[in-house]
Short mmCIF file of C-alpha atoms in Angstrom, two decimals:
data_model
loop_
_atom_site.label_atom_id
_atom_site.label_comp_id
_atom_site.label_asym_id
_atom_site.label_seq_id
_atom_site.Cartn_x
_atom_site.Cartn_y
_atom_site.Cartn_z
CA UNK A 262 31.21 -2.53 16.74
CA UNK A 263 29.26 -1.39 14.93
CA UNK A 264 26.93 -3.76 12.38
CA UNK A 265 25.87 -1.29 10.34
CA UNK A 266 26.16 -2.78 6.54
CA UNK A 267 27.29 -0.15 4.26
CA UNK A 268 25.43 -2.24 0.49
CA UNK A 269 27.72 -3.45 -1.77
CA UNK A 270 27.25 -0.82 -5.23
CA UNK A 271 26.94 -4.01 -6.76
CA UNK A 272 24.24 -5.17 -5.56
CA UNK A 273 22.38 -1.70 -4.25
CA UNK A 274 20.02 -1.67 -6.95
CA UNK A 275 19.14 -5.62 -7.60
CA UNK A 276 16.17 -7.07 -6.96
CA UNK A 277 14.47 -9.26 -4.18
CA UNK A 278 15.32 -13.05 -5.73
CA UNK A 279 18.96 -12.34 -6.26
CA UNK A 280 21.28 -13.07 -3.33
CA UNK A 281 24.93 -12.03 -1.97
CA UNK A 282 26.30 -12.44 1.63
CA UNK A 283 25.33 -11.31 4.41
CA UNK A 284 27.83 -10.53 7.38
CA UNK A 285 25.77 -9.30 9.79
CA UNK A 286 23.75 -10.97 12.76
CA UNK A 287 21.58 -13.87 11.89
CA UNK A 288 18.09 -14.41 13.12
CA UNK A 289 17.46 -16.13 16.38
CA UNK A 290 13.96 -17.56 16.76
CA UNK A 291 11.37 -17.56 19.80
CA UNK A 292 8.22 -19.07 18.28
CA UNK A 293 6.88 -21.27 15.87
CA UNK A 294 5.73 -17.61 13.52
CA UNK A 295 8.49 -15.26 15.52
CA UNK A 296 12.68 -14.54 16.08
CA UNK A 297 15.04 -11.76 16.30
CA UNK A 298 17.51 -10.22 15.03
CA UNK A 299 20.26 -8.85 16.81
CA UNK A 300 22.16 -5.45 16.61
CA UNK A 301 25.20 -5.13 18.59
CA UNK A 302 24.37 -1.09 20.09
CA UNK A 303 20.36 -1.58 19.38
CA UNK A 304 18.01 -4.07 20.95
CA UNK A 305 17.29 -6.56 18.00
CA UNK A 306 14.85 -6.45 15.67
CA UNK A 307 11.39 -8.29 15.55
CA UNK A 308 10.14 -10.42 13.03
CA UNK A 309 7.57 -12.34 12.35
CA UNK A 310 6.90 -15.00 10.55
CA UNK A 311 7.94 -18.68 9.85
CA UNK A 312 10.72 -20.07 9.08
CA UNK A 313 10.25 -21.62 5.89
CA UNK A 314 8.82 -17.67 5.87
CA UNK A 315 12.03 -16.11 7.09
CA UNK A 316 14.52 -17.76 4.37
CA UNK A 317 12.48 -15.48 1.73
CA UNK A 318 14.44 -12.90 3.36
CA UNK A 319 17.19 -11.82 0.66
CA UNK A 320 20.93 -11.33 2.59
CA UNK A 321 19.80 -6.68 1.29
CA UNK A 322 16.51 -7.05 2.94
CA UNK A 323 18.29 -8.35 6.56
CA UNK A 324 20.72 -5.29 5.23
CA UNK A 325 18.11 -2.75 5.66
CA UNK A 326 16.79 -3.80 7.66
CA UNK A 327 20.05 -3.41 10.18
CA UNK A 328 20.36 -0.76 8.49
CA UNK A 329 17.16 1.71 9.78
CA UNK A 330 17.12 0.54 13.19
CA UNK A 331 20.42 1.97 14.02
CA UNK A 332 19.40 4.80 12.20
CA UNK A 333 19.75 8.14 14.04
CA UNK A 334 16.49 7.71 16.31
CA UNK A 335 14.77 4.93 15.50
CA UNK A 336 13.47 3.28 18.76
CA UNK A 337 12.17 0.06 17.35
CA UNK A 338 12.15 -1.87 13.84
CA UNK A 339 9.62 -4.89 13.08
CA UNK A 340 10.01 -7.12 9.76
CA UNK A 341 5.89 -8.15 8.46
CA UNK A 342 6.04 -12.01 6.81
CA UNK A 343 6.13 -10.15 3.06
CA UNK A 344 9.45 -8.34 4.06
CA UNK A 345 11.63 -7.64 0.59
CA UNK A 346 14.48 -4.61 0.07
CA UNK A 347 12.82 -1.77 -0.89
CA UNK A 348 13.99 1.83 -1.05
CA UNK A 349 16.27 2.54 1.37
CA UNK A 350 14.41 -0.02 4.62
CA UNK A 351 12.32 -2.57 3.51
CA UNK A 352 9.47 -3.52 2.40
CA UNK A 353 7.63 -5.53 5.28
CA UNK A 354 8.53 -2.86 8.02
CA UNK A 355 7.97 -0.68 9.88
CA UNK A 356 9.61 2.30 11.65
CA UNK A 357 9.24 3.69 15.23
CA UNK A 358 10.91 7.28 15.77
CA UNK A 359 10.27 10.01 18.01
CA UNK A 360 12.55 12.23 16.89
CA UNK A 361 13.28 12.65 13.51
CA UNK A 362 10.95 11.61 10.13
CA UNK A 363 12.14 8.83 6.70
CA UNK A 364 11.31 8.82 3.52
CA UNK A 365 12.64 6.45 2.31
CA UNK A 366 10.14 4.22 5.14
CA UNK A 367 7.39 5.97 3.07
CA UNK A 368 8.09 5.05 -0.22
CA UNK A 369 7.97 6.87 -3.28
CA UNK A 370 4.37 5.57 -4.34
CA UNK A 371 3.03 7.91 -0.80
CA UNK A 372 -0.41 6.02 0.52
CA UNK A 373 -0.20 2.58 -1.85
CA UNK A 374 -3.28 1.30 0.02
CA UNK A 375 -6.14 -0.73 -0.56
CA UNK A 376 -9.56 -0.70 -0.73
CA UNK A 377 -12.86 -2.50 -0.86
CA UNK A 378 -15.66 -2.33 -1.95
CA UNK A 379 -18.46 -4.70 -1.49
CA UNK A 380 -21.21 -5.40 -4.35
CA UNK A 381 -24.99 -6.46 -3.18
CA UNK A 382 -24.44 -8.59 -6.47
CA UNK A 383 -24.17 -12.97 -5.99
CA UNK A 384 -21.46 -14.77 -7.16
CA UNK A 385 -24.07 -16.62 -9.82
CA UNK A 386 -23.94 -13.31 -11.11
CA UNK A 387 -20.08 -13.21 -12.80
CA UNK A 388 -19.71 -16.86 -14.01
CA UNK A 389 -20.94 -16.09 -17.21
CA UNK A 390 -17.53 -15.18 -18.60
CA UNK A 391 -19.18 -12.77 -21.75
CA UNK A 392 -20.77 -10.52 -18.52
CA UNK A 393 -17.06 -10.66 -16.82
CA UNK A 394 -16.04 -9.39 -20.73
CA UNK A 395 -18.73 -6.44 -19.57
CA UNK A 396 -17.56 -5.72 -17.06
CA UNK A 397 -13.70 -5.96 -17.47
CA UNK A 398 -14.69 -2.74 -20.81
CA UNK A 399 -16.60 -0.52 -18.71
CA UNK A 400 -13.50 -0.14 -16.04
CA UNK A 401 -11.32 0.23 -18.26
CA UNK A 402 -13.16 2.61 -19.69
CA UNK A 403 -13.57 4.62 -16.39
CA UNK A 404 -11.26 3.26 -14.80
CA UNK A 405 -7.34 3.68 -17.32
CA UNK A 406 -4.66 1.46 -16.10
CA UNK A 407 -0.48 2.28 -16.73
CA UNK A 408 1.98 4.95 -15.09
CA UNK A 409 1.59 7.85 -17.52
CA UNK A 410 -2.59 6.84 -18.24
CA UNK A 411 -4.61 9.95 -17.67
CA UNK A 412 -8.39 10.48 -17.62
CA UNK A 413 -7.77 10.94 -21.50
CA UNK A 414 -8.09 7.26 -22.21
CA UNK A 415 -10.61 6.24 -20.34
CA UNK A 416 -13.49 7.45 -22.44
CA UNK A 417 -16.03 7.82 -18.83
CA UNK A 418 -14.11 9.32 -17.19
CA UNK A 419 -13.87 12.14 -14.20
CA UNK A 420 -12.85 15.01 -15.26
CA UNK A 421 -10.83 16.77 -12.89
CA UNK A 422 -9.80 19.98 -13.13
CA UNK A 423 -7.53 22.46 -11.32
CA UNK A 424 -8.99 24.43 -9.22
CA UNK A 425 -10.34 20.89 -8.00
CA UNK A 426 -7.07 19.14 -8.03
CA UNK A 427 -5.07 21.74 -6.04
CA UNK A 428 -8.43 21.70 -3.30
CA UNK A 429 -8.90 17.45 -2.86
CA UNK A 430 -5.11 17.78 -2.21
CA UNK A 431 -6.02 19.88 0.90
CA UNK A 432 -8.90 18.83 1.82
CA UNK A 433 -8.54 14.68 1.36
CA UNK A 434 -12.03 13.58 1.53
CA UNK A 435 -14.25 16.33 2.40
CA UNK A 436 -17.64 16.41 1.61
CA UNK A 437 -17.66 19.12 -0.95
CA UNK A 438 -14.33 17.23 -3.52
CA UNK A 439 -16.25 14.21 -2.78
CA UNK A 440 -20.49 15.81 -3.83
CA UNK A 441 -17.71 17.60 -6.44
CA UNK A 442 -16.78 13.54 -7.93
CA UNK A 443 -19.59 12.21 -7.23
CA UNK A 444 -18.61 9.98 -4.61
CA UNK A 445 -20.44 9.17 -1.68
CA UNK A 446 -19.75 11.04 1.44
CA UNK A 447 -20.44 8.90 3.86
CA UNK A 448 -17.11 6.46 2.60
CA UNK A 449 -15.24 9.03 4.20
CA UNK A 450 -16.73 7.02 6.92
CA UNK A 451 -15.21 3.88 6.04
CA UNK A 452 -11.34 5.27 5.21
CA UNK A 453 -7.60 5.04 7.79
CA UNK A 454 -7.17 8.92 7.02
CA UNK A 455 -10.49 10.64 5.11
CA UNK A 456 -7.31 13.84 4.58
CA UNK A 457 -4.35 14.12 5.91
CA UNK A 458 -3.66 18.05 7.80
CA UNK A 459 0.03 19.35 7.49
CA UNK A 460 3.66 19.69 9.97
CA UNK A 461 1.48 22.19 12.02
CA UNK A 462 -2.03 20.00 12.31
CA UNK A 463 -3.89 22.28 9.53
CA UNK A 464 -4.36 21.74 6.01
CA UNK A 465 -3.22 25.83 5.85
CA UNK A 466 -0.20 24.83 6.06
CA UNK A 467 -0.88 21.77 3.19
CA UNK A 468 -2.04 25.40 1.53
CA UNK A 469 0.84 27.32 0.89
CA UNK A 470 3.51 24.02 0.85
CA UNK A 471 1.01 24.42 -2.07
CA UNK A 472 1.16 27.28 -3.64
CA UNK A 473 5.70 27.11 -3.52
CA UNK A 474 5.58 23.78 -5.21
CA UNK A 475 3.50 25.71 -8.11
CA UNK A 476 5.95 27.76 -8.24
CA UNK A 477 9.11 24.80 -9.40
CA UNK A 478 10.11 23.46 -12.44
CA UNK A 479 8.62 19.78 -11.72
CA UNK A 480 4.85 21.04 -10.28
CA UNK A 481 4.72 21.93 -14.12
CA UNK A 482 2.37 19.44 -14.81
CA UNK A 483 -0.05 20.24 -12.16
CA UNK A 484 -3.84 19.55 -13.69
CA UNK A 485 -1.44 17.51 -15.97
CA UNK A 486 -0.90 15.56 -12.91
CA UNK A 487 -4.53 15.45 -11.56
CA UNK A 488 -6.21 13.78 -14.32
CA UNK A 489 -4.57 10.63 -13.17
CA UNK A 490 -7.34 10.98 -10.31
CA UNK A 491 -9.27 7.75 -10.50
CA UNK A 492 -7.08 5.23 -12.56
CA UNK A 493 -4.84 2.59 -11.33
CA UNK A 494 -0.74 2.61 -12.26
CA UNK A 495 1.29 -0.09 -13.16
CA UNK A 496 3.58 -1.92 -11.40
CA UNK A 497 2.00 -3.90 -8.81
CA UNK A 498 -1.23 -1.55 -9.19
CA UNK A 499 -4.94 -3.22 -9.81
CA UNK A 500 -8.32 -3.38 -9.20
CA UNK A 501 -9.69 -6.68 -9.01
CA UNK A 502 -13.21 -8.61 -8.47
CA UNK A 503 -13.88 -10.87 -6.03
CA UNK A 504 -16.37 -13.47 -4.78
CA UNK A 505 -16.38 -13.07 -0.31
CA UNK A 506 -16.25 -16.56 0.70
CA UNK A 507 -16.52 -15.25 5.16
CA UNK A 508 -15.15 -18.32 7.64
CA UNK A 509 -16.98 -20.71 8.80
CA UNK A 510 -17.05 -19.46 13.18
CA UNK A 511 -19.09 -17.21 15.06
CA UNK A 512 -16.37 -14.95 15.37
CA UNK A 513 -15.65 -14.05 11.53
CA UNK A 514 -19.26 -13.86 11.01
CA UNK A 515 -19.91 -11.79 13.83
CA UNK A 516 -16.44 -9.14 12.20
CA UNK A 517 -17.64 -9.49 9.28
CA UNK A 518 -21.36 -8.00 9.79
CA UNK A 519 -19.86 -5.11 11.71
CA UNK A 520 -17.13 -4.57 8.42
CA UNK A 521 -19.74 -5.20 6.10
CA UNK A 522 -18.56 -7.88 3.99
CA UNK A 523 -21.26 -10.39 2.60
CA UNK A 524 -20.34 -13.96 1.57
CA UNK A 525 -20.92 -15.03 -1.35
CA UNK A 526 -21.92 -11.60 -2.76
CA UNK A 527 -18.79 -9.93 -5.71
CA UNK A 528 -16.87 -6.95 -4.33
CA UNK A 529 -13.43 -5.26 -5.79
CA UNK A 530 -10.69 -4.56 -4.24
CA UNK A 531 -8.14 -2.17 -5.29
CA UNK A 532 -4.10 -1.59 -5.17
CA UNK A 533 -3.04 1.73 -5.91
CA UNK A 534 -1.23 4.75 -4.66
CA UNK A 535 -0.65 9.32 -5.14
CA UNK A 536 0.39 7.82 -9.04
CA UNK A 537 2.19 11.31 -10.63
CA UNK A 538 2.13 13.58 -8.41
CA UNK A 539 3.39 11.38 -4.66
CA UNK A 540 5.70 10.32 -6.98
CA UNK A 541 7.08 13.79 -7.69
CA UNK A 542 6.55 15.13 -4.14
CA UNK A 543 8.35 11.95 -3.41
CA UNK A 544 11.25 12.37 -5.21
CA UNK A 545 12.00 15.45 -5.08
CA UNK A 546 11.93 15.42 -1.28
CA UNK A 547 14.14 12.70 -1.55
CA UNK A 548 16.78 14.23 -4.22
CA UNK A 549 16.84 18.08 -1.15
CA UNK A 550 17.28 15.91 1.74
CA UNK A 551 20.45 14.23 -0.10
CA UNK A 552 21.60 17.60 -1.08
CA UNK A 553 21.44 19.17 2.59
CA UNK A 554 23.49 16.17 4.12
CA UNK A 555 25.70 16.23 0.76
CA UNK A 556 26.52 20.38 1.73
CA UNK A 557 26.52 19.96 5.73
CA UNK A 558 28.98 17.08 5.28
CA UNK A 559 26.18 14.90 8.04
CA UNK A 560 27.19 11.18 7.27
CA UNK A 561 24.27 8.77 6.23
CA UNK A 562 22.63 5.86 7.45
CA UNK A 563 25.45 2.65 6.38
CA UNK A 564 26.02 5.54 3.69
CA UNK A 565 22.83 4.75 2.49
CA UNK A 566 21.78 7.84 0.25
CA UNK A 567 17.78 6.17 0.74
CA UNK A 568 17.89 6.74 3.92
CA UNK A 569 18.12 10.84 4.53
CA UNK A 570 16.55 11.48 7.04
CA UNK A 571 14.53 15.59 9.55
CA UNK A 572 14.97 16.24 12.52
CA UNK A 573 11.38 16.54 13.48
CA UNK A 574 10.91 20.52 13.92
CA UNK A 575 13.32 21.53 11.08
CA UNK A 576 11.92 23.17 7.99
CA UNK A 577 13.50 20.17 5.96
CA UNK A 578 10.68 18.12 7.91
CA UNK A 579 7.81 20.17 7.77
CA UNK A 580 8.81 20.50 4.86
CA UNK A 581 7.95 16.75 4.14
CA UNK A 582 5.19 16.20 6.53
CA UNK A 583 3.36 18.61 4.24
CA UNK A 584 4.68 16.56 0.97
CA UNK A 585 4.10 13.19 2.29
CA UNK A 586 0.07 15.06 2.97
CA UNK A 587 -0.26 16.34 -0.29
CA UNK A 588 0.50 13.28 -2.06
CA UNK A 589 -1.57 11.21 0.36
CA UNK A 590 -5.03 12.99 0.96
CA UNK A 591 -4.50 12.47 -3.45
CA UNK A 592 -3.59 8.65 -3.16
CA UNK A 593 -7.20 8.87 -0.97
CA UNK A 594 -9.42 10.34 -3.49
CA UNK A 595 -7.66 8.82 -5.89
CA UNK A 596 -9.24 5.47 -3.80
CA UNK A 597 -12.51 6.91 -3.29
CA UNK A 598 -12.98 8.17 -6.79
CA UNK A 599 -12.19 4.03 -8.20
CA UNK A 600 -14.86 2.50 -6.50
CA UNK A 601 -17.19 4.95 -7.57
CA UNK A 602 -16.24 4.37 -10.17
CA UNK A 603 -16.21 0.56 -10.00
CA UNK A 604 -19.29 0.98 -8.57
CA UNK A 605 -21.09 2.98 -12.05
CA UNK A 606 -19.08 0.34 -13.84
CA UNK A 607 -21.44 -2.27 -12.82
CA UNK A 608 -24.25 -0.56 -12.43
CA UNK A 609 -23.99 -0.02 -16.75
CA UNK A 610 -24.33 -4.38 -16.47
CA UNK A 611 -26.42 -4.90 -13.48
CA UNK A 612 -28.33 -2.01 -13.20
CA UNK A 613 -29.50 -1.66 -10.16
CA UNK A 614 -27.05 -2.56 -7.75
CA UNK A 615 -25.52 -1.14 -4.62
CA UNK A 616 -22.65 -0.78 -3.36
CA UNK A 617 -20.24 0.35 0.05
CA UNK A 618 -17.14 1.01 0.93
CA UNK A 619 -15.97 -1.51 3.57
CA UNK A 620 -12.83 0.40 3.86
CA UNK A 621 -9.23 2.23 3.01
CA UNK A 622 -6.94 1.59 3.90
CA UNK A 623 -3.16 2.52 3.83
CA UNK A 624 0.85 0.59 3.59
CA UNK A 625 3.28 3.42 2.95
CA UNK A 626 2.29 6.57 4.59
CA UNK A 627 4.25 7.63 8.01
CA UNK A 628 1.98 8.87 10.81
CA UNK A 629 2.38 10.44 14.34
CA UNK A 630 0.47 7.83 16.90
CA UNK A 631 1.66 7.22 20.23
CA UNK A 632 4.07 4.09 20.92
CA UNK A 633 5.37 3.73 24.73
CA UNK A 634 3.25 5.63 25.87
CA UNK A 635 5.21 8.94 23.80
CA UNK A 636 4.13 10.18 20.02
CA UNK A 637 5.72 9.01 17.59
CA UNK A 638 6.16 8.67 13.75
CA UNK A 639 5.15 5.25 13.05
CA UNK A 640 6.64 4.66 8.96
CA UNK A 641 4.87 1.84 7.54
CA UNK A 642 6.21 0.05 4.37
CA UNK A 643 4.66 -2.15 2.68
CA UNK A 644 3.15 -2.37 6.82
CA UNK A 645 -0.44 -2.67 7.20
CA UNK A 646 -1.61 -0.84 10.62
CA UNK A 647 -4.24 -2.76 12.78
CA UNK A 648 -5.63 -2.17 15.68
CA UNK A 649 -7.66 -3.87 17.44
CA UNK A 650 -11.60 -3.87 19.28
CA UNK A 651 -11.01 -1.88 22.46
CA UNK A 652 -8.23 0.37 21.31
CA UNK A 653 -8.11 3.81 22.18
CA UNK A 654 -7.18 4.90 18.52
CA UNK A 655 -10.50 3.51 16.93
CA UNK A 656 -12.85 5.29 19.44
CA UNK A 657 -16.01 7.47 17.37
CA UNK A 658 -15.21 4.55 13.71
CA UNK A 659 -17.31 2.03 12.84
CA UNK A 660 -15.02 -0.40 13.94
CA UNK A 661 -13.99 0.43 17.91
CA UNK A 662 -15.43 -2.82 19.76
CA UNK A 663 -14.34 -5.26 16.53
CA UNK A 664 -11.12 -3.68 15.42
CA UNK A 665 -10.46 -2.46 11.42
CA UNK A 666 -10.53 -4.07 8.40
CA UNK A 667 -7.13 -5.65 7.36
CA UNK A 668 -6.49 -5.61 3.71
CA UNK A 669 -4.35 -8.44 2.33
CA UNK A 670 -4.19 -8.93 -1.19
CA UNK A 671 -2.27 -12.12 -2.24
CA UNK A 672 -2.32 -13.15 -5.34
CA UNK A 673 -5.94 -13.88 -7.85
CA UNK A 674 -4.95 -17.87 -7.82
CA UNK A 675 -4.98 -18.16 -4.48
CA UNK A 676 -6.52 -15.30 -4.07
CA UNK A 677 -7.56 -12.77 -1.07
CA UNK A 678 -7.38 -12.46 2.72
CA UNK A 679 -9.75 -9.77 4.84
CA UNK A 680 -8.21 -9.73 8.17
CA UNK A 681 -8.72 -8.51 11.62
CA UNK A 682 -6.29 -7.90 14.91
CA UNK A 683 -5.73 -9.04 17.25
CA UNK A 684 -4.43 -8.06 21.24
CA UNK A 685 -0.86 -9.62 20.06
CA UNK A 686 -0.51 -7.24 17.14
CA UNK A 687 1.00 -4.82 20.20
CA UNK A 688 4.09 -6.23 19.66
CA UNK A 689 4.33 -5.23 16.03
CA UNK A 690 3.86 -1.30 16.08
CA UNK A 691 -0.30 -3.31 15.81
CA UNK A 692 0.65 -3.67 12.05
CA UNK A 693 1.13 -6.80 9.65
CA UNK A 694 2.38 -7.83 6.06
CA UNK A 695 0.99 -6.06 3.86
CA UNK A 696 0.72 -7.78 0.56
CA UNK A 697 2.38 -11.70 0.30
CA UNK A 698 5.74 -9.73 -0.67
CA UNK A 699 8.04 -10.71 -3.97
CA UNK A 700 10.15 -13.69 -3.71
CA UNK A 701 11.32 -13.27 -7.73
CA UNK A 702 12.48 -9.61 -8.54
CA UNK A 703 10.85 -8.92 -11.70
CA UNK A 704 13.84 -9.05 -13.61
CA UNK A 705 14.63 -12.43 -12.26
CA UNK A 706 10.61 -13.69 -12.66
CA UNK A 707 11.11 -12.42 -16.10
CA UNK A 708 14.12 -14.99 -16.95
CA UNK A 709 13.12 -17.63 -15.73
CA UNK A 710 8.38 -17.56 -15.27
CA UNK A 711 7.39 -19.24 -17.70
CA UNK A 712 4.57 -16.83 -19.46
CA UNK A 713 2.92 -20.26 -21.63
CA UNK A 714 1.89 -21.46 -17.89
CA UNK A 715 1.29 -18.04 -15.33
CA UNK A 716 -1.30 -18.16 -18.32
CA UNK A 717 -2.96 -21.79 -17.92
CA UNK A 718 -2.29 -21.18 -15.09
CA UNK A 719 -5.22 -18.17 -14.91
CA UNK A 720 -7.09 -20.82 -17.37
CA UNK A 721 -7.25 -23.65 -14.70
CA UNK A 722 -8.76 -20.95 -12.49
CA UNK A 723 -11.01 -19.12 -14.48
CA UNK A 724 -9.52 -16.38 -13.69
CA UNK A 725 -10.45 -13.21 -16.81
CA UNK A 726 -7.96 -10.56 -16.92
CA UNK A 727 -8.08 -7.60 -18.98
CA UNK A 728 -4.34 -8.16 -20.37
CA UNK A 729 -3.95 -10.87 -23.23
CA UNK A 730 -1.26 -12.22 -21.60
CA UNK A 731 -0.35 -11.73 -18.12
CA UNK A 732 2.25 -9.95 -16.91
CA UNK A 733 4.36 -11.72 -15.73
CA UNK A 734 7.01 -10.37 -13.37
CA UNK A 735 3.35 -9.96 -11.29
CA UNK A 736 2.61 -13.51 -12.12
CA UNK A 737 1.53 -15.66 -8.84
CA UNK A 738 4.78 -17.11 -8.49
CA UNK A 739 6.45 -13.64 -7.94
CA UNK A 740 5.63 -13.94 -4.42
CA UNK A 741 5.57 -15.84 -2.19
CA UNK A 742 3.84 -18.10 -1.00
CA UNK A 743 0.24 -16.35 1.03
CA UNK A 744 -0.76 -18.82 2.75
CA UNK A 745 2.61 -19.08 4.58
CA UNK A 746 2.49 -15.69 5.24
CA UNK A 747 -1.08 -15.37 6.97
CA UNK A 748 -0.58 -18.35 8.84
CA UNK A 749 3.00 -17.26 10.33
CA UNK A 750 0.69 -14.61 10.95
CA UNK A 751 -2.19 -15.67 12.49
CA UNK A 752 0.39 -17.95 14.84
CA UNK A 753 1.95 -14.50 15.76
CA UNK A 754 -1.00 -13.83 17.41
CA UNK A 755 -1.14 -10.78 14.93
CA UNK A 756 -3.77 -11.30 13.17
CA UNK A 757 -7.59 -13.40 12.23
CA UNK A 758 -8.83 -14.07 9.21
CA UNK A 759 -12.43 -13.05 8.72
CA UNK A 760 -12.71 -13.90 4.69
CA UNK A 761 -10.94 -14.47 1.60
CA UNK A 762 -10.93 -12.97 -1.20
CA UNK A 763 -11.31 -16.21 -4.81
CA UNK A 764 -11.32 -13.58 -7.83
CA UNK A 765 -12.85 -13.70 -10.78
CA UNK A 766 -11.63 -11.05 -12.91
CA UNK A 767 -7.68 -8.69 -12.26
CA UNK A 768 -7.26 -5.31 -14.55
CA UNK A 769 -3.88 -4.76 -14.57
CA UNK A 770 -1.70 -2.18 -16.24
CA UNK A 771 -1.98 -3.36 -20.14
CA UNK A 772 0.46 -1.50 -22.22
CA UNK A 773 3.50 -3.39 -20.32
CA UNK A 774 1.72 -7.17 -20.55
CA UNK A 775 1.20 -6.67 -24.22
CA UNK A 776 4.90 -5.59 -25.57
#
């Protein structure tokens, strides 16, 4: 008998925080911050989170976890502390398959990512609220926000024409692309992946696939989508000015030096992905695979159309990998350009200030990695890679000895964190959470949270924003307790804290917030 649970159509689209009955097996605690979620036909799902964090996993999240674990070809599934219901697979999960590729555990925002820019500017320089307002204005003149916004809405943005757009989605952050956009070429060495290749591990496959896509009806606006390069989207995407607080211990100080983090200095944290271009690619893949399943009569995992898949080596899998890589290359260059524009904005207000990229890392991507001594596709959906020092995959990188930076956004009032993986991360498929994780769905948050209370919290913490009213569905109370999330990661032996980031101002989608 299978424990696959078909989503109730009445509850399938409910957001986190709106519960309904879960009839599957319960979690079994194995430690302070570890547990197992059994299934009846496979090894159990590994769960990371303290008891109070595990209580935030809503029923649909658990259903999606079990359904994903029992899907064809899946050998491992991990739930991180930030887990909540997502698109087919939970947000905050890691899904491993040596034989199949799954769009659901990547999602519609291909390579949604985090990046951190360190500036040589002391925190005291931005104490004055008028100075911060100047910086907000300078950044917003260069980096648009909002779902449909592009370069035309920011007077000092970079122009990207069709030719350069085609080049960058094929090459990623190549030297030529970076030079054309005014991005320091050495920043490519501070990326988890500065470029992605096609299914046959060549850029030629991407170039060929792109030419095919450009003849499709839904890609007629390709040039317009390239105009979104260097911009934030809506929802939970943001730019945030920070003050770095390095941990008060020898390891934190040593690792911070390797990372290029400077205690008491200003930094800038960004969260965004592949924008409209990635959404078109992902949506097209879901529709195409769902049509194939219908035509061929293939049973869907748990009857969930969001868990479609393709066997590796098939034409469908090749097309998905190519499309994902095109979207991922856009996301990479998008982040690097945002950081270049943010640095330019700081230099407008503080002439002569210098900055360097600390790291750029994804949390919505499938990567080919070695798992249990064999190649497999590791799908991280709202999950961040966490590789400790000494691991073979970090050879010839600046982080070979230390492990790479892990960038974890919390919320503007409680701060964010930079962590580094510990040896125990092997238990989680070398992954941790991608942030705090939602505890209230967007509609639920709008119903139960008070705008005045949200705005006064920002005022009391002296955190400014470009929004007249901070988006209530993005309020700190809509997310899990960030300190408890971090305690889960540390107690489970997955990663250690290197630094905290204290927010001084936030750039969000002002169009939605001010409606």
